[in-house]
């Protein structure tokens, strides 16, 4: 009874002492670790005094004198400092956790590493996984996390072509960009039009490529087919040839006056099929036809991936399953509906989902085919622009609207993550093994 | 009896007929645009739009013009450099991380994996504004190193997941017994598990290598002077100007990219089919 009380007190003391990193470790008689932790703590305090506080205040004001203060640099420095502070607090939490854990081990009279050599050895063994993952983390933090952080901040400022530092300052404007996006008529109309087409495009193009892919795989999986390998290679070509090349070729082929579709394919169809007489179609000048063309071309580009995946799955379905279904009197369509399709969906659902998110952000297809055109629907967007290509235009145009672009980016990210999480939860495809 | 037999036979005939009709039609639809592009590369004169016709003068002159009159050679070298660096660095990073997530149980592992999965969904190219501001601050506009950095980083979350999925399929018995024999962390990784992951590593290398060839948005945005372009933005300049379409040059340039990439693709095709299903289903 006495001992457990003592022990509890010991653990509590160690935990409380590590409010200043290192002290708890000294109390646990881990001098080397204590010094290391204390040094990290001191370095952070020093960094805060020399740079950190100024960075945070700079971030709050975003500069006071135009021409002298560079709002963007202040914003970036503030974001960096924020990242560093978060990392420090992570370390801080680990420090408290460590002091507590070691104190418990001492109380339970387990062996504790006290010398520097023991601790380094321990760090090597238990730290090995961290050693191997830290490089990936570092690159990811600066190539993804930090940009996302900066994008979030920019979406709450008025950074646009009227406010280009260092000549003028940028200011915080709260939710103005989001309010404009959802309520101000000029941006709202464009946003809703672009979002609507983005959704139609994503669902249409992806579903088309999945449908063609599954159908092709099922057809080619029949036993009697000769030259299977040859067909297999041909059907892989759209995937093997880099997409940007074929998109640009298609873009030329769909040219209204000179392109091969209007000058060669349509006349050919007219001569082949009786009672049909199609004229040249306005593929690149009428939004409706451009949209049809873009979806068809994406079907062409994207089906081989699905076809390959589904072919693999089909070969894994045991023959007996079909045989017994046949004996029970199931026709080919019933067999497909009740055996083939469920198996495919069960295995390939996560890949199908990644295809939807891929097309949601398929900039190449939209931009390289007709640069988002034809025409304009206001706020810098063309009639076939999807959100991602609209962001590109908002950022690169002659009168850039950086903060609106950042707000749209944020919207897509939240939108995609929400939907993906719901779907992943439902399909349980990414359940962890332990 | 004979009636039934006949109907079954004719239905089999129809199945065959429609199957082959479909396969042939699909083949034509696939080959038509590819043949158009390929044949245009060998046609003389300044054609501005292409179709499939064979009454042209055939020539290799377009390839000569490509390397003497345009910056194509420089674009190609730029792209190769970016592709190689991206491939090597990214493969190293994701192999180490994927191996660790598969083989070690450590504090923060599960949270990290969830984090990678979440980050993977963010459309990284969409944070264009932030890249622009960062590039301004670092003086990295028009610099290819910044582009490489973004390519490497952007692929990490998704590819680490796929890599981990593949490592999961490699049996644990081997490294367990090696551990009993006293092999250290590095030896188990480098000599036992790594060789077995070669197929997936090859696939990841190919994908990382192909990214800079096909990526347009970031390259177009960051690279400003024509001599720094990659092939994707360079070739686009040939056909993006409606007044002056250099379709023959575009086709010649396209062939020189499509052929090596397709060969690499078909060489590794078996690998990535299995990698795809393993990574996709194992989770």
XYZ file of C-alpha atoms in Angstrom, chain A residues 70 72-73 75-77 97 101 124-126 128-133 135-140 142-148 150-151 154 159 212 215-216 219-220 222 224-227 229 231-242 244-246 248-253 255 258-261 263-265 300 303 305 308-309 312-313 347-348 350-351 354 357 361 363-364 367-368 371 388-389 391-392 395-396 402-403 405-406 409 412-413 416-417 420-421 424 429-434, chain B residues 15-16 19-20 22-24 26-27 29-34 36-37 48-53 93-94 96-97 99-101 104-134 136-137 149-150 152-158 160-161 164 168 185-186 189 207 210 213-218 220-221 231-232 235-236 239-240 245 247 250 253-255 257-258 261-262 265-266 269-270 272-273 276-277 280-283:
234
model
C 6.697 42.169 -48.320
C 3.966 37.373 -49.033
C 7.310 36.752 -47.387
C 3.027 35.106 -44.686
C 5.480 32.375 -45.649
C 7.757 33.041 -42.672
C 5.186 10.837 -22.309
C 6.920 5.976 -19.116
C 19.061 2.894 -33.046
C 16.899 -0.138 -32.418
C 13.591 1.501 -31.658
C 15.032 2.509 -36.895
C 11.523 2.823 -38.305
C 11.676 6.583 -37.787
C 15.082 6.796 -39.459
C 13.629 5.110 -42.533
C 10.447 7.180 -42.746
C 13.131 11.421 -45.350
C 9.746 10.688 -46.924
C 8.053 12.778 -44.256
C 10.369 15.742 -44.747
C 9.868 15.881 -48.505
C 6.136 15.408 -48.094
C 7.534 20.723 -47.773
C 5.999 19.573 -51.058
C 2.431 18.992 -49.809
C 1.646 19.974 -46.214
C 3.351 23.349 -46.253
C 1.781 24.383 -49.593
C -1.627 23.338 -48.289
C -0.052 28.462 -47.278
C -3.057 27.929 -49.572
C -3.991 32.865 -48.819
C -4.048 38.606 -52.739
C -15.882 0.018 -71.746
C -17.142 -4.932 -71.298
C -13.886 -5.363 -73.236
C -15.666 -10.077 -74.266
C -11.968 -10.850 -74.637
C -14.189 -15.816 -73.997
C -12.858 -19.281 -78.539
C -11.136 -16.020 -79.479
C -8.125 -16.242 -81.754
C -5.313 -13.658 -81.762
C -2.554 -11.608 -77.506
C -5.970 -7.748 -79.371
C -4.552 -7.520 -75.855
C -1.602 -5.473 -77.048
C -3.733 -3.177 -79.196
C -6.102 -2.504 -76.302
C -3.183 -1.512 -74.094
C -1.866 1.101 -76.518
C -3.962 4.038 -75.256
C -2.410 3.499 -71.834
C 1.129 2.903 -73.102
C 1.346 6.040 -75.237
C 1.709 9.116 -72.992
C -0.682 14.256 -73.402
C 0.374 13.171 -76.896
C -2.911 11.505 -77.731
C -3.110 16.846 -78.447
C -3.608 14.593 -81.470
C -7.314 14.278 -80.736
C -7.474 18.027 -80.239
C -6.237 18.464 -83.795
C -8.478 15.704 -85.139
C -10.768 20.666 -85.378
C -9.708 20.715 -91.028
C -9.794 17.921 -88.450
C -9.942 14.277 -89.418
C -13.230 13.625 -87.601
C -13.240 15.593 -92.946
C -12.760 11.833 -92.854
C -14.680 9.930 -90.189
C -10.625 6.003 -75.112
C -10.484 2.149 -70.452
C -6.378 0.498 -67.146
C -6.263 -4.843 -67.513
C -7.412 -4.848 -63.919
C -6.833 -10.178 -63.994
C -9.861 -10.512 -61.759
C -12.016 -6.335 -55.672
C -11.711 -3.298 -57.895
C -10.933 1.140 -54.493
C -9.251 1.420 -57.898
C -9.181 6.517 -57.491
C -10.778 11.341 -58.127
C -8.556 16.718 -61.344
C -6.242 18.947 -65.990
C -4.483 17.569 -69.076
C -6.730 22.028 -70.977
C -4.811 20.293 -73.750
C -7.880 25.044 -73.228
C -8.697 22.491 -61.485
C -8.263 24.179 -64.863
C -7.679 27.417 -60.714
C -4.886 27.295 -63.278
C -3.476 31.876 -61.153
C -1.850 32.356 -64.537
C -4.760 34.257 -56.328
C -6.969 34.361 -53.254
C -7.977 30.359 -56.637
C -6.828 29.375 -53.143
C -8.510 24.779 -54.094
C -11.966 20.831 -53.929
C -9.704 19.336 -51.272
C -12.714 15.128 -52.359
C -11.573 14.092 -48.910
C -13.469 9.574 -50.358
C -13.694 9.042 -46.606
C -13.761 4.155 -48.022
C -11.483 -1.384 -48.703
C -8.779 0.290 -46.706
C -9.361 -1.323 -43.361
C -6.108 -1.781 -41.521
C -4.940 -5.248 -40.721
C -4.258 -4.581 -37.049
C -21.979 -14.568 -80.315
C -18.859 -15.172 -82.358
C -17.529 -10.631 -80.480
C -15.188 -10.309 -83.434
C -16.681 -5.555 -81.460
C -12.993 -6.436 -81.139
C -12.258 -5.241 -84.678
C -12.436 -1.233 -81.007
C -9.076 -1.978 -82.602
C -10.948 3.130 -83.054
C -7.714 2.732 -81.102
C -5.352 2.455 -84.043
C -6.871 5.213 -86.197
C -5.669 8.259 -84.189
C -2.328 6.614 -83.436
C -2.699 9.341 -88.104
C -0.157 10.828 -85.715
C -1.863 21.996 -90.448
C -4.289 19.222 -89.635
C -3.887 15.525 -90.070
C -5.942 12.734 -91.480
C -5.171 9.240 -92.626
C -4.167 9.486 -96.257
C 12.090 7.367 -50.324
C 8.990 5.263 -50.917
C 12.305 2.869 -47.299
C 8.978 4.197 -46.014
C 9.212 -1.253 -46.061
C 9.066 0.332 -42.620
C 5.285 0.598 -42.584
C 7.852 -2.514 -38.157
C 5.281 -1.816 -35.471
C 6.103 1.533 -33.922
C 4.332 4.330 -32.105
C 2.548 6.523 -34.626
C 2.503 3.903 -37.387
C -1.242 3.647 -37.724
C -1.695 7.398 -37.471
C 0.983 7.895 -40.118
C -0.714 5.481 -42.487
C -4.051 7.246 -42.060
C -2.264 10.536 -42.592
C -0.662 9.329 -45.832
C -4.026 8.077 -47.044
C -5.657 11.419 -46.313
C -2.874 13.504 -47.844
C -2.968 11.301 -50.908
C -6.469 12.592 -51.656
C -5.468 16.245 -51.725
C -5.085 17.329 -55.335
C -1.521 18.562 -54.866
C -1.313 20.368 -58.176
C -4.249 22.499 -57.047
C -2.128 24.282 -54.450
C -0.641 26.176 -57.374
C -0.868 29.528 -55.611
C 1.297 28.305 -52.755
C 3.866 26.834 -55.149
C 3.998 30.196 -56.879
C 4.601 32.089 -53.639
C 7.204 29.552 -52.496
C 9.011 33.539 -55.631
C 10.546 33.411 -52.187
C 11.025 18.457 -55.762
C 7.278 18.826 -56.307
C 8.981 13.685 -55.891
C 6.898 14.935 -52.983
C 3.553 14.732 -54.749
C 3.928 11.016 -55.467
C 5.068 9.975 -52.010
C 1.798 9.328 -50.125
C 0.058 7.211 -52.771
C 4.218 4.597 -50.244
C 0.825 2.965 -49.775
C 3.635 -1.055 -48.338
C 2.881 -7.005 -47.084
C 18.108 -4.131 -39.717
C 20.014 -3.108 -42.817
C 16.200 -5.001 -45.651
C 5.704 5.531 -63.102
C 6.885 8.791 -66.817
C 6.970 13.302 -69.538
C 3.227 13.676 -69.223
C 2.763 16.374 -66.582
C 1.707 19.675 -68.077
C 0.169 21.945 -65.436
C 3.048 22.450 -62.994
C 3.829 25.070 -67.719
C 3.311 27.144 -64.620
C 8.685 17.991 -73.925
C 5.011 18.227 -72.926
C 5.236 20.098 -78.068
C 2.086 21.941 -77.088
C -0.144 23.072 -82.067
C -1.492 25.668 -79.626
C 0.094 24.713 -86.617
C 1.476 19.310 -87.031
C 4.494 17.769 -83.467
C 8.381 14.850 -81.701
C 5.524 12.759 -80.352
C 6.857 9.571 -81.971
C 8.596 10.089 -76.968
C 5.858 7.523 -77.519
C 7.923 5.006 -73.328
C 5.661 2.356 -74.859
C 5.631 0.067 -70.643
C 5.239 -3.264 -72.408
C 3.466 -4.601 -68.100
C 3.325 -8.026 -66.379
C 2.367 -3.710 -62.808
C -0.701 -5.780 -63.367
C -1.786 -3.077 -59.118
C -4.010 -5.832 -57.824
C -5.174 -2.268 -54.500
C -6.702 -5.161 -52.667
C -4.365 -5.686 -49.780
C -4.692 -2.156 -48.423
